[in-house]
Amino acid sequence: MEARNADLADRIKSRIGEFPDFPKKGVSFKDINGLLASNGIFHEAIKELADKIPEKPDFIAGIESRGFIIGIALALEIGVGFVPIRKAGKLPGELISEKYNLEYGTATIELQKNAMPKGSKVVIADDLLATGGTSKAAYNLILKQGSFPICFAFIIQLTNLNGEKRLPIPVFSIAKY
Amino acid sequence: MEARNADLADRIKSRIGEFPDFPKKGVSFKDINGLLASNGIFHEAIKELADKIPEKPDFIAGIESRGFIIGIALALEIGVGFVPIRKAGKLPGELISEKYNLEYGTATIELQKNAMPKGSKVVIADDLLATGGTSKAAYNLILKQGSFPICFAFIIQLTNLNGEKRLPIPVFSIAKY
């Protein structure tokens, strides 16, 4: 099992591109597009993530926009509904918002008030965990809606940025750097 | 078969919300989030779309950002890779761009030059076909990359806007208005 996981992580990493100084100087961008283009390896990664989730949730929430890809794939794999968390101004209807700090300035994410029944158990999905700012905001947003985040699921985790320590629920990821 | 399809279309429509004057006055926004939250019906819709595609493609391309959801779901269902078409400035590496006209102003979409091998057969996926402006731009973008769009796949088609007539390849959709 350990060996299989290590092998899968290596195959996934071989499909992840690195682009220094994108989208800005000093950031080395991890590009999952090569992984998405390989249906077989991406599907294996999603199955592995689904296996790690200890309890069946009611919904998977995905954070715009790469989190939509991971989130819906995970939702279809587990057989539960998907809920989008979007940047401000994109969702119609009654909304719940959460503002959070970026390195420079602030950002706001939103969720539809009636996205799911209150009290739902939710897994929050995204492609990558870095410092955890957006993830923490998504966690707060789901609590505000009246539901319960039970864990996070990422393809990539940048362990040196310690995002996991900012998050009050378990974090699962496939490719650690 | 006809009856089953009609029944599925009705169940899908019952899950699609309508928001008048969103995102701007005069537009009635069709919201697929209720459909996504219902794993069973969404998965049926994706299977039905997959069945309509006459030839197995090499890749599904999804248009940012709701097209990511439809596209990756279709790619996993058919068992092929996924390629994202994004708004300008979001993708790293060498890119191909296509500029197109909006009602007011212009927009640009991009694709990575090495997103897939040249000559690939591609299905273009999005949530909704309206006037077809973005869809046509996505079609041009894939031709520029050296690959071949073979058809479009949408959940929703607004037939009165005649988008299908602007598109030079077949259009498949599940819920027609």
Short mmCIF file of N, CA and C in Angstrom, two decimals, chain A residues 19 22-23 29 31 33-34 36-39 42-43 46 59 64-66 68-70 72-73 75-84 86-87 89-94 112 115, chain B residues 19 22-23 29 31 33-34 36-39 42-43 46 59 64-66 68-70 72-73 75-84 86-87 89-94 112 115:
data_model
loop_
_atom_site.label_atom_id
_atom_site.label_comp_id
_atom_site.label_asym_id
_atom_site.label_seq_id
_atom_site.Cartn_x
_atom_site.Cartn_y
_atom_site.Cartn_z
N PHE A 19 6.41 26.20 -13.28
CA PHE A 19 6.68 27.44 -14.01
C PHE A 19 7.15 28.51 -13.03
N PHE A 22 5.59 32.54 -12.04
CA PHE A 22 4.22 32.66 -12.54
C PHE A 22 3.28 32.40 -11.37
N PRO A 23 2.18 33.15 -11.20
CA PRO A 23 1.77 34.33 -11.96
C PRO A 23 2.54 35.59 -11.62
N PHE A 29 4.91 28.23 -9.98
CA PHE A 29 3.57 27.72 -10.22
C PHE A 29 3.59 26.23 -10.52
N ASP A 31 1.64 23.32 -12.18
CA ASP A 31 0.61 23.22 -13.22
C ASP A 31 0.09 21.79 -13.33
N ASN A 33 -2.18 20.72 -15.39
CA ASN A 33 -2.85 20.44 -16.67
C ASN A 33 -2.36 19.15 -17.34
N GLY A 34 -1.06 18.87 -17.17
CA GLY A 34 -0.54 17.62 -17.73
C GLY A 34 -1.17 16.40 -17.06
N LEU A 36 -4.29 16.41 -15.75
CA LEU A 36 -5.68 16.35 -16.23
C LEU A 36 -5.77 15.76 -17.64
N ALA A 37 -4.73 16.01 -18.42
CA ALA A 37 -4.72 15.51 -19.80
C ALA A 37 -4.52 14.00 -19.84
N SER A 38 -4.03 13.43 -18.72
CA SER A 38 -3.85 11.98 -18.64
C SER A 38 -4.99 11.38 -17.84
N ASN A 39 -6.03 10.97 -18.52
CA ASN A 39 -7.22 10.49 -17.82
C ASN A 39 -6.91 9.41 -16.80
N PHE A 42 -5.00 10.81 -13.61
CA PHE A 42 -5.89 11.71 -12.86
C PHE A 42 -6.98 10.91 -12.14
N HIS A 43 -7.55 9.95 -12.83
CA HIS A 43 -8.62 9.16 -12.21
C HIS A 43 -8.07 8.36 -11.02
N ILE A 46 -7.80 10.67 -8.08
CA ILE A 46 -9.11 10.96 -7.48
C ILE A 46 -9.58 9.77 -6.64
N PHE A 59 -21.75 16.35 0.80
CA PHE A 59 -21.40 17.15 -0.37
C PHE A 59 -19.89 17.36 -0.45
N GLU A 64 -13.40 27.80 -6.70
CA GLU A 64 -13.13 28.29 -8.06
C GLU A 64 -11.65 28.58 -8.26
N SER A 65 -11.07 28.23 -9.47
CA SER A 65 -11.75 27.46 -10.48
C SER A 65 -11.16 26.06 -10.63
N ARG A 66 -9.88 25.86 -10.28
CA ARG A 66 -9.34 24.50 -10.42
C ARG A 66 -9.97 23.55 -9.41
N PHE A 68 -13.00 23.34 -8.87
CA PHE A 68 -14.21 22.79 -9.52
C PHE A 68 -13.88 21.43 -10.13
N ILE A 69 -12.69 21.34 -10.72
CA ILE A 69 -12.28 20.11 -11.43
C ILE A 69 -12.07 18.98 -10.43
N ILE A 70 -11.32 19.27 -9.38
CA ILE A 70 -11.05 18.26 -8.36
C ILE A 70 -12.35 17.90 -7.63
N ILE A 72 -15.68 18.17 -8.52
CA ILE A 72 -16.73 17.41 -9.20
C ILE A 72 -16.24 15.97 -9.46
N ALA A 73 -14.95 15.82 -9.72
CA ALA A 73 -14.41 14.47 -9.95
C ALA A 73 -14.57 13.63 -8.68
N ALA A 75 -16.73 14.20 -6.24
CA ALA A 75 -18.17 14.02 -5.98
C ALA A 75 -18.72 12.86 -6.81
N LEU A 76 -18.32 12.77 -8.07
CA LEU A 76 -18.79 11.68 -8.93
C LEU A 76 -18.21 10.35 -8.45
N GLU A 77 -16.96 10.37 -8.00
CA GLU A 77 -16.31 9.14 -7.54
C GLU A 77 -17.00 8.58 -6.29
N ILE A 78 -17.31 9.50 -5.35
CA ILE A 78 -17.91 9.08 -4.08
C ILE A 78 -19.43 8.90 -4.21
N GLY A 79 -20.03 9.60 -5.19
CA GLY A 79 -21.46 9.49 -5.39
C GLY A 79 -22.26 10.45 -4.50
N VAL A 80 -21.76 11.69 -4.39
CA VAL A 80 -22.49 12.73 -3.64
C VAL A 80 -22.56 14.00 -4.49
N GLY A 81 -23.33 14.97 -4.03
CA GLY A 81 -23.50 16.21 -4.78
C GLY A 81 -22.29 17.14 -4.67
N PHE A 82 -22.25 18.11 -5.59
CA PHE A 82 -21.16 19.08 -5.65
C PHE A 82 -21.71 20.49 -5.44
N VAL A 83 -20.95 21.29 -4.70
CA VAL A 83 -21.34 22.68 -4.41
C VAL A 83 -20.17 23.60 -4.76
N PRO A 84 -20.40 24.63 -5.61
CA PRO A 84 -19.30 25.53 -5.95
C PRO A 84 -19.15 26.70 -4.97
N ARG A 86 -17.47 30.30 -5.04
CA ARG A 86 -17.00 31.16 -6.12
C ARG A 86 -16.46 32.49 -5.66
N LYS A 87 -15.70 33.14 -6.55
CA LYS A 87 -15.23 34.49 -6.30
C LYS A 87 -16.45 35.42 -6.28
N GLY A 89 -19.37 37.95 -6.82
CA GLY A 89 -20.07 38.47 -8.00
C GLY A 89 -20.46 37.44 -9.04
N LYS A 90 -20.07 36.19 -8.84
CA LYS A 90 -20.33 35.16 -9.86
C LYS A 90 -21.60 34.36 -9.61
N LEU A 91 -22.03 34.26 -8.35
CA LEU A 91 -23.19 33.42 -8.03
C LEU A 91 -24.47 34.23 -7.95
N PRO A 92 -25.59 33.71 -8.47
CA PRO A 92 -26.87 34.38 -8.33
C PRO A 92 -27.57 33.98 -7.03
N GLY A 93 -28.59 34.75 -6.65
CA GLY A 93 -29.42 34.39 -5.50
C GLY A 93 -28.89 34.90 -4.18
N GLU A 94 -29.48 34.40 -3.09
CA GLU A 94 -29.06 34.80 -1.74
C GLU A 94 -27.72 34.15 -1.42
N GLN A 112 -23.90 29.93 -2.19
CA GLN A 112 -25.35 30.17 -2.16
C GLN A 112 -25.91 29.69 -0.82
N ALA A 115 -27.37 26.38 -1.05
CA ALA A 115 -26.56 25.44 -1.83
C ALA A 115 -26.80 24.00 -1.40
N PHE B 19 -32.72 33.07 -12.64
CA PHE B 19 -32.54 34.33 -11.93
C PHE B 19 -32.63 35.49 -12.93
N PHE B 22 -29.78 38.71 -13.97
CA PHE B 22 -28.44 38.38 -13.47
C PHE B 22 -27.64 37.81 -14.62
N PRO B 23 -26.35 38.13 -14.80
CA PRO B 23 -25.57 39.12 -14.04
C PRO B 23 -25.88 40.56 -14.40
N PHE B 29 -30.62 34.41 -15.97
CA PHE B 29 -29.52 33.48 -15.72
C PHE B 29 -30.05 32.08 -15.39
N ASP B 31 -29.20 28.71 -13.68
CA ASP B 31 -28.26 28.29 -12.64
C ASP B 31 -28.26 26.76 -12.52
N ASN B 33 -26.47 25.01 -10.44
CA ASN B 33 -25.93 24.53 -9.16
C ASN B 33 -26.83 23.50 -8.47
N GLY B 34 -28.15 23.66 -8.64
CA GLY B 34 -29.07 22.67 -8.08
C GLY B 34 -28.89 21.30 -8.73
N LEU B 36 -25.96 20.24 -10.02
CA LEU B 36 -24.67 19.72 -9.55
C LEU B 36 -24.78 19.16 -8.14
N ALA B 37 -25.67 19.76 -7.34
CA ALA B 37 -25.84 19.30 -5.96
C ALA B 37 -26.55 17.95 -5.90
N SER B 38 -27.21 17.57 -7.01
CA SER B 38 -27.87 16.27 -7.07
C SER B 38 -27.01 15.31 -7.87
N ASN B 39 -26.17 14.57 -7.18
CA ASN B 39 -25.21 13.70 -7.87
C ASN B 39 -25.88 12.78 -8.88
N PHE B 42 -27.20 14.71 -12.07
CA PHE B 42 -26.06 15.24 -12.84
C PHE B 42 -25.32 14.11 -13.55
N HIS B 43 -25.10 13.02 -12.84
CA HIS B 43 -24.37 11.90 -13.45
C HIS B 43 -25.16 11.31 -14.62
N ILE B 46 -24.64 13.56 -17.60
CA ILE B 46 -23.31 13.38 -18.21
C ILE B 46 -23.27 12.08 -19.03
N PHE B 59 -9.60 14.04 -26.53
CA PHE B 59 -9.66 14.94 -25.37
C PHE B 59 -11.01 15.64 -25.30
N GLU B 64 -13.52 27.71 -19.20
CA GLU B 64 -13.60 28.30 -17.86
C GLU B 64 -14.89 29.09 -17.65
N SER B 65 -15.54 28.97 -16.44
CA SER B 65 -15.17 28.02 -15.41
C SER B 65 -16.22 26.91 -15.24
N ARG B 66 -17.49 27.15 -15.59
CA ARG B 66 -18.46 26.06 -15.45
C ARG B 66 -18.21 24.94 -16.45
N PHE B 68 -15.43 23.72 -16.98
CA PHE B 68 -14.48 22.79 -16.33
C PHE B 68 -15.26 21.63 -15.69
N ILE B 69 -16.40 21.96 -15.10
CA ILE B 69 -17.19 20.96 -14.38
C ILE B 69 -17.78 19.95 -15.36
N ILE B 70 -18.40 20.46 -16.42
CA ILE B 70 -19.00 19.58 -17.43
C ILE B 70 -17.90 18.79 -18.14
N ILE B 72 -14.67 17.94 -17.26
CA ILE B 72 -13.94 16.87 -16.56
C ILE B 72 -14.88 15.69 -16.28
N ALA B 73 -16.15 15.98 -16.02
CA ALA B 73 -17.12 14.90 -15.77
C ALA B 73 -17.26 14.04 -17.03
N ALA B 75 -15.03 13.81 -19.47
CA ALA B 75 -13.75 13.15 -19.73
C ALA B 75 -13.63 11.88 -18.89
N LEU B 76 -14.03 11.96 -17.62
CA LEU B 76 -13.96 10.77 -16.75
C LEU B 76 -14.96 9.72 -17.21
N GLU B 77 -16.12 10.15 -17.66
CA GLU B 77 -17.15 9.21 -18.11
C GLU B 77 -16.69 8.45 -19.36
N ILE B 78 -16.09 9.18 -20.30
CA ILE B 78 -15.68 8.57 -21.58
C ILE B 78 -14.32 7.87 -21.43
N GLY B 79 -13.51 8.35 -20.46
CA GLY B 79 -12.19 7.76 -20.27
C GLY B 79 -11.13 8.38 -21.16
N VAL B 80 -11.18 9.71 -21.28
CA VAL B 80 -10.14 10.43 -22.03
C VAL B 80 -9.64 11.62 -21.21
N GLY B 81 -8.57 12.26 -21.68
CA GLY B 81 -7.99 13.38 -20.95
C GLY B 81 -8.80 14.67 -21.07
N PHE B 82 -8.52 15.61 -20.17
CA PHE B 82 -9.21 16.90 -20.12
C PHE B 82 -8.22 18.03 -20.35
N VAL B 83 -8.66 19.03 -21.10
CA VAL B 83 -7.82 20.20 -21.41
C VAL B 83 -8.61 21.47 -21.08
N PRO B 84 -8.05 22.36 -20.23
CA PRO B 84 -8.78 23.59 -19.90
C PRO B 84 -8.53 24.72 -20.91
N ARG B 86 -8.88 28.69 -20.89
CA ARG B 86 -9.04 29.66 -19.81
C ARG B 86 -9.09 31.11 -20.29
N LYS B 87 -9.58 31.98 -19.42
CA LYS B 87 -9.54 33.41 -19.68
C LYS B 87 -8.08 33.87 -19.71
N GLY B 89 -4.47 35.26 -19.17
CA GLY B 89 -3.63 35.53 -18.01
C GLY B 89 -3.63 34.45 -16.96
N LYS B 90 -4.41 33.39 -17.14
CA LYS B 90 -4.51 32.35 -16.13
C LYS B 90 -3.58 31.16 -16.36
N LEU B 91 -3.23 30.90 -17.61
CA LEU B 91 -2.42 29.70 -17.91
C LEU B 91 -0.94 30.05 -18.01
N PRO B 92 -0.07 29.17 -17.48
CA PRO B 92 1.37 29.37 -17.62
C PRO B 92 1.88 28.74 -18.92
N GLY B 93 3.11 29.12 -19.30
CA GLY B 93 3.78 28.49 -20.45
C GLY B 93 3.43 29.12 -21.79
N GLU B 94 3.80 28.44 -22.85
CA GLU B 94 3.53 28.94 -24.20
C GLU B 94 2.05 28.77 -24.53
N GLN B 112 -2.96 26.11 -23.71
CA GLN B 112 -1.52 25.85 -23.75
C GLN B 112 -1.17 25.20 -25.08
N ALA B 115 -0.89 21.58 -24.79
CA ALA B 115 -1.98 20.99 -24.01
C ALA B 115 -2.24 19.54 -24.43
#
